[in-house]
mmCIF file with all atom_site columns, C-alpha atoms in Angstrom:
data_model
loop_
_atom_site.group_PDB
_atom_site.id
_atom_site.type_symbol
_atom_site.label_atom_id
_atom_site.label_alt_id
_atom_site.label_comp_id
_atom_site.label_asym_id
_atom_site.label_entity_id
_atom_site.label_seq_id
_atom_site.pdbx_PDB_ins_code
_atom_site.Cartn_x
_atom_site.Cartn_y
_atom_site.Cartn_z
_atom_site.occupancy
_atom_site.B_iso_or_equiv
_atom_site.pdbx_formal_charge
_atom_site.auth_seq_id
_atom_site.auth_comp_id
_atom_site.auth_asym_id
_atom_site.auth_atom_id
_atom_site.pdbx_PDB_model_num
ATOM 1   C CA . MET X 1 1   ? 15.384  -7.730  35.630 1.00 29.00 ? 1   MET X CA 1
ATOM 2   C CA . SER X 1 2   ? 15.928  -5.592  32.255 1.00 38.00 ? 2   SER X CA 1
ATOM 3   C CA . ARG X 1 3   ? 13.961  -5.725  29.216 1.00 48.00 ? 3   ARG X CA 1
ATOM 4   C CA . VAL X 1 4   ? 15.003  -7.563  26.194 1.00 52.00 ? 4   VAL X CA 1
ATOM 5   C CA . GLY X 1 5   ? 16.989  -5.403  24.067 1.00 53.00 ? 5   GLY X CA 1
ATOM 6   C CA . SER X 1 6   ? 16.161  -4.032  20.993 1.00 54.00 ? 6   SER X CA 1
ATOM 7   C CA . GLU X 1 7   ? 19.040  -6.037  19.396 1.00 56.00 ? 7   GLU X CA 1
ATOM 8   C CA . HIS X 1 8   ? 17.677  -9.443  20.705 1.00 49.00 ? 8   HIS X CA 1
ATOM 9   C CA . LEU X 1 9   ? 14.188  -8.558  18.977 1.00 49.00 ? 9   LEU X CA 1
ATOM 10  C CA . HIS X 1 10  ? 16.054  -7.227  15.537 1.00 45.00 ? 10  HIS X CA 1
ATOM 11  C CA . GLY X 1 11  ? 17.939  -10.160 15.898 1.00 49.00 ? 11  GLY X CA 1
ATOM 12  C CA . LEU X 1 12  ? 14.677  -12.457 15.860 1.00 51.00 ? 12  LEU X CA 1
ATOM 13  C CA . TYR X 1 13  ? 13.799  -10.744 12.593 1.00 52.00 ? 13  TYR X CA 1
ATOM 14  C CA . ALA X 1 14  ? 17.241  -10.671 10.892 1.00 54.00 ? 14  ALA X CA 1
ATOM 15  C CA . GLY X 1 15  ? 16.248  -13.939 8.191  1.00 64.00 ? 15  GLY X CA 1
ATOM 16  C CA . THR X 1 16  ? 12.556  -13.567 8.131  1.00 56.00 ? 16  THR X CA 1
ATOM 17  C CA . ASP X 1 17  ? 9.451   -11.457 8.968  1.00 55.00 ? 17  ASP X CA 1
ATOM 18  C CA . ASP X 1 18  ? 7.679   -14.423 10.495 1.00 55.00 ? 18  ASP X CA 1
ATOM 19  C CA . PRO X 1 19  ? 10.121  -15.987 13.232 1.00 46.00 ? 19  PRO X CA 1
ATOM 20  C CA . TRP X 1 20  ? 7.230   -17.794 15.151 1.00 49.00 ? 20  TRP X CA 1
ATOM 21  C CA . ASN X 1 21  ? 5.623   -19.007 12.152 1.00 52.00 ? 21  ASN X CA 1
ATOM 22  C CA . PHE X 1 22  ? 2.471   -17.253 12.563 1.00 60.00 ? 22  PHE X CA 1
ATOM 23  C CA . GLN X 1 23  ? 1.628   -17.714 8.892  1.00 60.00 ? 23  GLN X CA 1
ATOM 24  C CA . THR X 1 24  ? 1.769   -21.270 8.655  1.00 70.00 ? 24  THR X CA 1
ATOM 25  C CA . SER X 1 25  ? 1.650   -22.777 12.368 1.00 77.00 ? 25  SER X CA 1
ATOM 26  C CA . ALA X 1 26  ? -1.664  -24.632 13.196 1.00 83.00 ? 26  ALA X CA 1
ATOM 27  C CA . TYR X 1 27  ? -1.137  -23.707 16.478 1.00 85.00 ? 27  TYR X CA 1
ATOM 28  C CA . GLU X 1 28  ? -0.458  -20.226 15.850 1.00 84.00 ? 28  GLU X CA 1
ATOM 29  C CA . LYS X 1 29  ? -4.216  -20.204 13.827 1.00 90.00 ? 29  LYS X CA 1
ATOM 30  C CA . ALA X 1 30  ? -5.689  -21.963 16.590 1.00 90.00 ? 30  ALA X CA 1
ATOM 31  C CA . LYS X 1 31  ? -4.620  -19.535 19.143 1.00 89.00 ? 31  LYS X CA 1
ATOM 32  C CA . PHE X 1 32  ? -5.493  -16.263 16.786 1.00 92.00 ? 32  PHE X CA 1
ATOM 33  C CA . LEU X 1 33  ? -8.929  -17.877 16.880 1.00 94.00 ? 33  LEU X CA 1
ATOM 34  C CA . ALA X 1 34  ? -9.216  -18.526 20.380 1.00 96.00 ? 34  ALA X CA 1
ATOM 35  C CA . THR X 1 35  ? -8.144  -15.128 21.046 1.00 97.00 ? 35  THR X CA 1
ATOM 36  C CA . CYS X 1 36  ? -10.631 -13.570 18.859 1.00 96.00 ? 36  CYS X CA 1
ATOM 37  C CA . ASN X 1 37  ? -13.264 -15.628 20.374 1.00 97.00 ? 37  ASN X CA 1
ATOM 38  C CA . ALA X 1 38  ? -12.327 -14.404 23.800 1.00 97.00 ? 38  ALA X CA 1
ATOM 39  C CA . LEU X 1 39  ? -13.587 -10.815 22.795 1.00 97.00 ? 39  LEU X CA 1
ATOM 40  C CA . PRO X 1 40  ? -16.466 -9.997  24.838 1.00 96.00 ? 40  PRO X CA 1
ATOM 41  C CA . ARG X 1 41  ? -17.533 -7.433  22.213 1.00 97.00 ? 41  ARG X CA 1
ATOM 42  C CA . PRO X 1 42  ? -18.251 -8.135  18.443 1.00 97.00 ? 42  PRO X CA 1
ATOM 43  C CA . ARG X 1 43  ? -17.368 -4.895  17.315 1.00 98.00 ? 43  ARG X CA 1
ATOM 44  C CA . TYR X 1 44  ? -14.860 -2.190  18.331 1.00 98.00 ? 44  TYR X CA 1
ATOM 45  C CA . VAL X 1 45  ? -14.431 1.409   17.461 1.00 98.00 ? 45  VAL X CA 1
ATOM 46  C CA . SER X 1 46  ? -10.685 1.438   17.722 1.00 98.00 ? 46  SER X CA 1
ATOM 47  C CA . GLY X 1 47  ? -7.957  -1.962  18.594 1.00 98.00 ? 47  GLY X CA 1
ATOM 48  C CA . LEU X 1 48  ? -4.868  -1.180  19.705 1.00 98.00 ? 48  LEU X CA 1
ATOM 49  C CA . GLU X 1 49  ? -2.441  -4.134  19.631 1.00 97.00 ? 49  GLU X CA 1
ATOM 50  C CA . ILE X 1 50  ? 1.030   -3.354  21.393 1.00 96.00 ? 50  ILE X CA 1
ATOM 51  C CA . GLY X 1 51  ? 3.718   -6.072  19.837 1.00 92.00 ? 51  GLY X CA 1
ATOM 52  C CA . CYS X 1 52  ? 1.707   -6.575  16.432 1.00 93.00 ? 52  CYS X CA 1
ATOM 53  C CA . GLY X 1 53  ? 4.659   -8.418  15.002 1.00 89.00 ? 53  GLY X CA 1
ATOM 54  C CA . ASN X 1 54  ? 4.100   -9.262  11.516 1.00 88.00 ? 54  ASN X CA 1
ATOM 55  C CA . GLY X 1 55  ? 0.280   -8.365  11.370 1.00 93.00 ? 55  GLY X CA 1
ATOM 56  C CA . GLU X 1 56  ? -1.386  -11.853 11.658 1.00 91.00 ? 56  GLU X CA 1
ATOM 57  C CA . LEU X 1 57  ? -3.474  -11.495 14.499 1.00 96.00 ? 57  LEU X CA 1
ATOM 58  C CA . ALA X 1 58  ? -4.350  -7.993  13.227 1.00 96.00 ? 58  ALA X CA 1
ATOM 59  C CA . ARG X 1 59  ? -5.573  -9.526  10.103 1.00 95.00 ? 59  ARG X CA 1
ATOM 60  C CA . ARG X 1 60  ? -8.076  -11.141 12.493 1.00 96.00 ? 60  ARG X CA 1
ATOM 61  C CA . LEU X 1 61  ? -8.833  -8.494  14.924 1.00 97.00 ? 61  LEU X CA 1
ATOM 62  C CA . ALA X 1 62  ? -8.991  -5.571  12.440 1.00 98.00 ? 62  ALA X CA 1
ATOM 63  C CA . PRO X 1 63  ? -12.175 -6.612  10.603 1.00 97.00 ? 63  PRO X CA 1
ATOM 64  C CA . ARG X 1 64  ? -13.964 -6.289  13.877 1.00 98.00 ? 64  ARG X CA 1
ATOM 65  C CA . CYS X 1 65  ? -12.636 -2.814  14.467 1.00 98.00 ? 65  CYS X CA 1
ATOM 66  C CA . ALA X 1 66  ? -13.683 0.521   12.787 1.00 98.00 ? 66  ALA X CA 1
ATOM 67  C CA . ALA X 1 67  ? -9.922  1.432   13.293 1.00 98.00 ? 67  ALA X CA 1
ATOM 68  C CA . TYR X 1 68  ? -6.818  -0.720  13.938 1.00 98.00 ? 68  TYR X CA 1
ATOM 69  C CA . HIS X 1 69  ? -3.160  0.533   15.369 1.00 98.00 ? 69  HIS X CA 1
ATOM 70  C CA . GLY X 1 70  ? -0.263  -1.750  15.897 1.00 97.00 ? 70  GLY X CA 1
ATOM 71  C CA . VAL X 1 71  ? 3.083   -0.852  17.499 1.00 96.00 ? 71  VAL X CA 1
ATOM 72  C CA . ASP X 1 72  ? 6.304   -2.952  17.183 1.00 93.00 ? 72  ASP X CA 1
ATOM 73  C CA . ALA X 1 73  ? 9.952   -2.230  17.910 1.00 88.00 ? 73  ALA X CA 1
ATOM 74  C CA . VAL X 1 74  ? 11.062  -3.979  14.339 1.00 86.00 ? 74  VAL X CA 1
ATOM 75  C CA . GLU X 1 75  ? 10.641  -2.326  11.361 1.00 88.00 ? 75  GLU X CA 1
ATOM 76  C CA . ARG X 1 76  ? 10.714  -5.294  9.573  1.00 87.00 ? 76  ARG X CA 1
ATOM 77  C CA . ALA X 1 77  ? 7.861   -6.737  11.421 1.00 88.00 ? 77  ALA X CA 1
ATOM 78  C CA . LEU X 1 78  ? 5.812   -3.703  10.757 1.00 93.00 ? 78  LEU X CA 1
ATOM 79  C CA . VAL X 1 79  ? 6.475   -3.542  7.003  1.00 91.00 ? 79  VAL X CA 1
ATOM 80  C CA . ALA X 1 80  ? 5.080   -7.075  6.891  1.00 91.00 ? 80  ALA X CA 1
ATOM 81  C CA . ALA X 1 81  ? 2.171   -6.095  8.966  1.00 94.00 ? 81  ALA X CA 1
ATOM 82  C CA . ARG X 1 82  ? 1.221   -2.949  6.669  1.00 97.00 ? 82  ARG X CA 1
ATOM 83  C CA . LEU X 1 83  ? 1.319   -5.376  3.892  1.00 95.00 ? 83  LEU X CA 1
ATOM 84  C CA . ALA X 1 84  ? -0.937  -7.725  6.121  1.00 94.00 ? 84  ALA X CA 1
ATOM 85  C CA . VAL X 1 85  ? -3.579  -5.471  7.051  1.00 97.00 ? 85  VAL X CA 1
ATOM 86  C CA . PRO X 1 86  ? -3.324  -2.226  4.665  1.00 97.00 ? 86  PRO X CA 1
ATOM 87  C CA . ARG X 1 87  ? -6.034  -0.335  6.032  1.00 97.00 ? 87  ARG X CA 1
ATOM 88  C CA . ALA X 1 88  ? -4.414  -0.543  9.606  1.00 97.00 ? 88  ALA X CA 1
ATOM 89  C CA . ILE X 1 89  ? -1.913  1.870   11.269 1.00 97.00 ? 89  ILE X CA 1
ATOM 90  C CA . PHE X 1 90  ? 1.604   0.566   12.212 1.00 97.00 ? 90  PHE X CA 1
ATOM 91  C CA . THR X 1 91  ? 4.056   2.441   14.287 1.00 96.00 ? 91  THR X CA 1
ATOM 92  C CA . ARG X 1 92  ? 7.212   1.771   15.589 1.00 93.00 ? 92  ARG X CA 1
ATOM 93  C CA . ALA X 1 93  ? 8.158   1.975   19.409 1.00 92.00 ? 93  ALA X CA 1
ATOM 94  C CA . PHE X 1 94  ? 10.259  0.163   21.673 1.00 85.00 ? 94  PHE X CA 1
ATOM 95  C CA . LEU X 1 95  ? 8.681   0.029   25.139 1.00 87.00 ? 95  LEU X CA 1
ATOM 96  C CA . PRO X 1 96  ? 8.244   1.633   27.459 1.00 88.00 ? 96  PRO X CA 1
ATOM 97  C CA . ALA X 1 97  ? 7.370   4.389   25.263 1.00 91.00 ? 97  ALA X CA 1
ATOM 98  C CA . PRO X 1 98  ? 4.364   6.646   25.140 1.00 94.00 ? 98  PRO X CA 1
ATOM 99  C CA . LEU X 1 99  ? 1.667   4.777   23.191 1.00 96.00 ? 99  LEU X CA 1
ATOM 100 C CA . PRO X 1 100 ? -0.058  6.185   20.473 1.00 95.00 ? 100 PRO X CA 1
ATOM 101 C CA . GLY X 1 101 ? -3.153  8.083   20.922 1.00 94.00 ? 101 GLY X CA 1
ATOM 102 C CA . GLY X 1 102 ? -6.865  7.451   20.256 1.00 95.00 ? 102 GLY X CA 1
ATOM 103 C CA . PRO X 1 103 ? -10.434 6.445   21.415 1.00 97.00 ? 103 PRO X CA 1
ATOM 104 C CA . HIS X 1 104 ? -9.081  2.647   21.819 1.00 98.00 ? 104 HIS X CA 1
ATOM 105 C CA . ASP X 1 105 ? -11.691 0.314   23.121 1.00 98.00 ? 105 ASP X CA 1
ATOM 106 C CA . LEU X 1 106 ? -9.657  -2.593  22.747 1.00 98.00 ? 106 LEU X CA 1
ATOM 107 C CA . ILE X 1 107 ? -6.018  -3.240  23.783 1.00 98.00 ? 107 ILE X CA 1
ATOM 108 C CA . VAL X 1 108 ? -4.356  -6.509  22.829 1.00 98.00 ? 108 VAL X CA 1
ATOM 109 C CA . LEU X 1 109 ? -1.377  -7.556  24.832 1.00 98.00 ? 109 LEU X CA 1
ATOM 110 C CA . SER X 1 110 ? -0.496  -11.212 22.959 1.00 93.00 ? 110 SER X CA 1
ATOM 111 C CA . GLU X 1 111 ? 2.472   -12.730 23.823 1.00 91.00 ? 111 GLU X CA 1
ATOM 112 C CA . ILE X 1 112 ? 4.293   -9.315  24.425 1.00 92.00 ? 112 ILE X CA 1
ATOM 113 C CA . LEU X 1 113 ? 4.848   -8.998  28.400 1.00 95.00 ? 113 LEU X CA 1
ATOM 114 C CA . TYR X 1 114 ? 7.521   -11.395 28.590 1.00 90.00 ? 114 TYR X CA 1
ATOM 115 C CA . PHE X 1 115 ? 9.895   -9.126  26.688 1.00 88.00 ? 115 PHE X CA 1
ATOM 116 C CA . LEU X 1 116 ? 9.355   -6.456  28.997 1.00 92.00 ? 116 LEU X CA 1
ATOM 117 C CA . ASP X 1 117 ? 10.731  -5.906  32.905 1.00 93.00 ? 117 ASP X CA 1
ATOM 118 C CA . ALA X 1 118 ? 8.938   -4.992  35.932 1.00 95.00 ? 118 ALA X CA 1
ATOM 119 C CA . GLY X 1 119 ? 8.829   -1.631  35.477 1.00 95.00 ? 119 GLY X CA 1
ATOM 120 C CA . SER X 1 120 ? 8.247   -1.328  31.930 1.00 95.00 ? 120 SER X CA 1
ATOM 121 C CA . ILE X 1 121 ? 5.006   -3.892  32.627 1.00 96.00 ? 121 ILE X CA 1
ATOM 122 C CA . ALA X 1 122 ? 4.055   -1.284  35.295 1.00 97.00 ? 122 ALA X CA 1
ATOM 123 C CA . ASP X 1 123 ? 4.456   1.580   32.769 1.00 96.00 ? 123 ASP X CA 1
ATOM 124 C CA . LEU X 1 124 ? 2.207   0.086   30.403 1.00 97.00 ? 124 LEU X CA 1
ATOM 125 C CA . ALA X 1 125 ? -0.542  -0.970  33.031 1.00 97.00 ? 125 ALA X CA 1
ATOM 126 C CA . ALA X 1 126 ? -0.606  2.622   34.267 1.00 97.00 ? 126 ALA X CA 1
ATOM 127 C CA . GLN X 1 127 ? -0.845  3.940   30.370 1.00 96.00 ? 127 GLN X CA 1
ATOM 128 C CA . ILE X 1 128 ? -3.497  1.751   29.572 1.00 97.00 ? 128 ILE X CA 1
ATOM 129 C CA . ASP X 1 129 ? -5.656  2.122   32.658 1.00 97.00 ? 129 ASP X CA 1
ATOM 130 C CA . GLY X 1 130 ? -5.052  5.992   32.731 1.00 96.00 ? 130 GLY X CA 1
ATOM 131 C CA . ARG X 1 131 ? -6.050  6.782   28.989 1.00 97.00 ? 131 ARG X CA 1
ATOM 132 C CA . TRP X 1 132 ? -8.286  3.904   28.114 1.00 97.00 ? 132 TRP X CA 1
ATOM 133 C CA . PRO X 1 133 ? -10.061 3.088   31.342 1.00 96.00 ? 133 PRO X CA 1
ATOM 134 C CA . GLY X 1 134 ? -13.368 1.252   29.514 1.00 96.00 ? 134 GLY X CA 1
ATOM 135 C CA . ALA X 1 135 ? -11.414 -0.612  26.797 1.00 98.00 ? 135 ALA X CA 1
ATOM 136 C CA . ASP X 1 136 ? -11.632 -4.096  27.019 1.00 98.00 ? 136 ASP X CA 1
ATOM 137 C CA . VAL X 1 137 ? -8.115  -5.676  27.439 1.00 98.00 ? 137 VAL X CA 1
ATOM 138 C CA . ILE X 1 138 ? -6.907  -8.775  26.440 1.00 98.00 ? 138 ILE X CA 1
ATOM 139 C CA . CYS X 1 139 ? -3.709  -10.938 27.421 1.00 98.00 ? 139 CYS X CA 1
ATOM 140 C CA . VAL X 1 140 ? -2.287  -13.886 25.750 1.00 96.00 ? 140 VAL X CA 1
ATOM 141 C CA . SER X 1 141 ? 0.774   -15.380 27.479 1.00 95.00 ? 141 SER X CA 1
ATOM 142 C CA . TRP X 1 142 ? 2.710   -17.976 26.543 1.00 90.00 ? 142 TRP X CA 1
ATOM 143 C CA . ARG X 1 143 ? 3.217   -20.836 29.457 1.00 94.00 ? 143 ARG X CA 1
ATOM 144 C CA . GLY X 1 144 ? 6.387   -22.419 28.194 1.00 88.00 ? 144 GLY X CA 1
ATOM 145 C CA . PRO X 1 145 ? 9.658   -21.019 28.483 1.00 89.00 ? 145 PRO X CA 1
ATOM 146 C CA . SER X 1 146 ? 10.162  -17.623 26.954 1.00 81.00 ? 146 SER X CA 1
ATOM 147 C CA . GLY X 1 147 ? 14.023  -17.555 26.546 1.00 83.00 ? 147 GLY X CA 1
ATOM 148 C CA . ASN X 1 148 ? 13.610  -13.962 28.241 1.00 81.00 ? 148 ASN X CA 1
ATOM 149 C CA . PRO X 1 149 ? 14.368  -12.763 31.987 1.00 87.00 ? 149 PRO X CA 1
ATOM 150 C CA . LEU X 1 150 ? 10.338  -13.350 32.613 1.00 92.00 ? 150 LEU X CA 1
ATOM 151 C CA . GLN X 1 151 ? 8.211   -15.823 31.569 1.00 91.00 ? 151 GLN X CA 1
ATOM 152 C CA . GLY X 1 152 ? 4.567   -15.436 30.341 1.00 92.00 ? 152 GLY X CA 1
ATOM 153 C CA . GLU X 1 153 ? 2.738   -16.279 33.168 1.00 95.00 ? 153 GLU X CA 1
ATOM 154 C CA . GLU X 1 154 ? 4.902   -14.454 35.878 1.00 96.00 ? 154 GLU X CA 1
ATOM 155 C CA . ALA X 1 155 ? 4.913   -11.193 33.001 1.00 96.00 ? 155 ALA X CA 1
ATOM 156 C CA . PHE X 1 156 ? 1.121   -11.411 33.245 1.00 98.00 ? 156 PHE X CA 1
ATOM 157 C CA . ALA X 1 157 ? 1.064   -11.414 36.971 1.00 97.00 ? 157 ALA X CA 1
ATOM 158 C CA . LEU X 1 158 ? 2.788   -8.460  37.286 1.00 98.00 ? 158 LEU X CA 1
ATOM 159 C CA . TYR X 1 159 ? 0.691   -6.650  34.541 1.00 98.00 ? 159 TYR X CA 1
ATOM 160 C CA . ARG X 1 160 ? -2.275  -8.131  36.531 1.00 98.00 ? 160 ARG X CA 1
ATOM 161 C CA . ALA X 1 161 ? -1.054  -6.802  39.632 1.00 98.00 ? 161 ALA X CA 1
ATOM 162 C CA . ALA X 1 162 ? -0.033  -3.200  38.495 1.00 98.00 ? 162 ALA X CA 1
ATOM 163 C CA . SER X 1 163 ? -3.488  -2.816  36.887 1.00 97.00 ? 163 SER X CA 1
ATOM 164 C CA . ARG X 1 164 ? -6.676  -1.703  38.200 1.00 95.00 ? 164 ARG X CA 1
ATOM 165 C CA . ARG X 1 165 ? -8.889  -4.040  35.959 1.00 97.00 ? 165 ARG X CA 1
ATOM 166 C CA . SER X 1 166 ? -10.333 -7.255  37.145 1.00 96.00 ? 166 SER X CA 1
ATOM 167 C CA . PHE X 1 167 ? -8.685  -9.962  34.799 1.00 98.00 ? 167 PHE X CA 1
ATOM 168 C CA . ALA X 1 168 ? -10.404 -13.382 34.542 1.00 97.00 ? 168 ALA X CA 1
ATOM 169 C CA . MET X 1 169 ? -8.900  -16.217 32.793 1.00 97.00 ? 169 MET X CA 1
ATOM 170 C CA . VAL X 1 170 ? -11.181 -17.149 29.346 1.00 96.00 ? 170 VAL X CA 1
ATOM 171 C CA . SER X 1 171 ? -9.636  -19.672 27.498 1.00 94.00 ? 171 SER X CA 1
ATOM 172 C CA . GLY X 1 172 ? -6.063  -21.483 27.704 1.00 92.00 ? 172 GLY X CA 1
ATOM 173 C CA . THR X 1 173 ? -4.268  -24.784 26.852 1.00 95.00 ? 173 THR X CA 1
ATOM 174 C CA . ALA X 1 174 ? -1.133  -26.411 28.177 1.00 95.00 ? 174 ALA X CA 1
ATOM 175 C CA . GLU X 1 175 ? 0.861   -23.843 25.891 1.00 93.00 ? 175 GLU X CA 1
ATOM 176 C CA . TYR X 1 176 ? -0.946  -20.464 26.600 1.00 95.00 ? 176 TYR X CA 1
ATOM 177 C CA . ARG X 1 177 ? -3.640  -18.956 28.320 1.00 97.00 ? 177 ARG X CA 1
ATOM 178 C CA . ILE X 1 178 ? -6.268  -16.077 27.646 1.00 98.00 ? 178 ILE X CA 1
ATOM 179 C CA . ASP X 1 179 ? -7.114  -13.296 30.168 1.00 98.00 ? 179 ASP X CA 1
ATOM 180 C CA . VAL X 1 180 ? -9.448  -10.678 29.582 1.00 98.00 ? 180 VAL X CA 1
ATOM 181 C CA . ALA X 1 181 ? -10.723 -7.379  31.592 1.00 97.00 ? 181 ALA X CA 1
ATOM 182 C CA . ALA X 1 182 ? -13.814 -6.469  30.093 1.00 91.00 ? 182 ALA X CA 1
ATOM 183 C CA . GLY X 1 183 ? -14.488 -2.448  29.797 1.00 88.00 ? 183 GLY X CA 1
ATOM 184 C CA . THR X 1 184 ? -17.545 -0.423  29.880 1.00 77.00 ? 184 THR X CA 1
ATOM 185 C CA . ALA X 1 185 ? -19.439 -0.851  26.616 1.00 62.00 ? 185 ALA X CA 1
#
């Protein structure tokens, strides 16, 4: 299996900075609320969101974090994210890549894992486990067809198997599931 190419990701954003209608979709808004409600702690020192897209989830999570850092592969998405959450830091990276440093006690992987291949997922799990062993990790997985080599639950199963953390499903619908591995406060 291979990770989804950069050209595919850029193609998704070719005509818009909101290819999944994060700003207007009732479904997305409900999923973002469920994601916020699934967080084990009321406040965080530093949140790190991998695959932050246009910052719509960050707008909801960043107020619970003293600092917030989003990472995405597409500059157009990052421009929108910087407008959505001006106080946050947004960095461009195409995984697998070293993740930005910081005292992150919240790691967010929302519908990003199925864009990766098994090796990249294992690399991501190793980085997160090795660098932030006390962080809460939240994974949101789409249950429908992703249009990528890996499907959402399949990609999450690979991440869970590669990680040393214990995940529990805390919320879900027919369309998505939310799994959390609580760190140490």
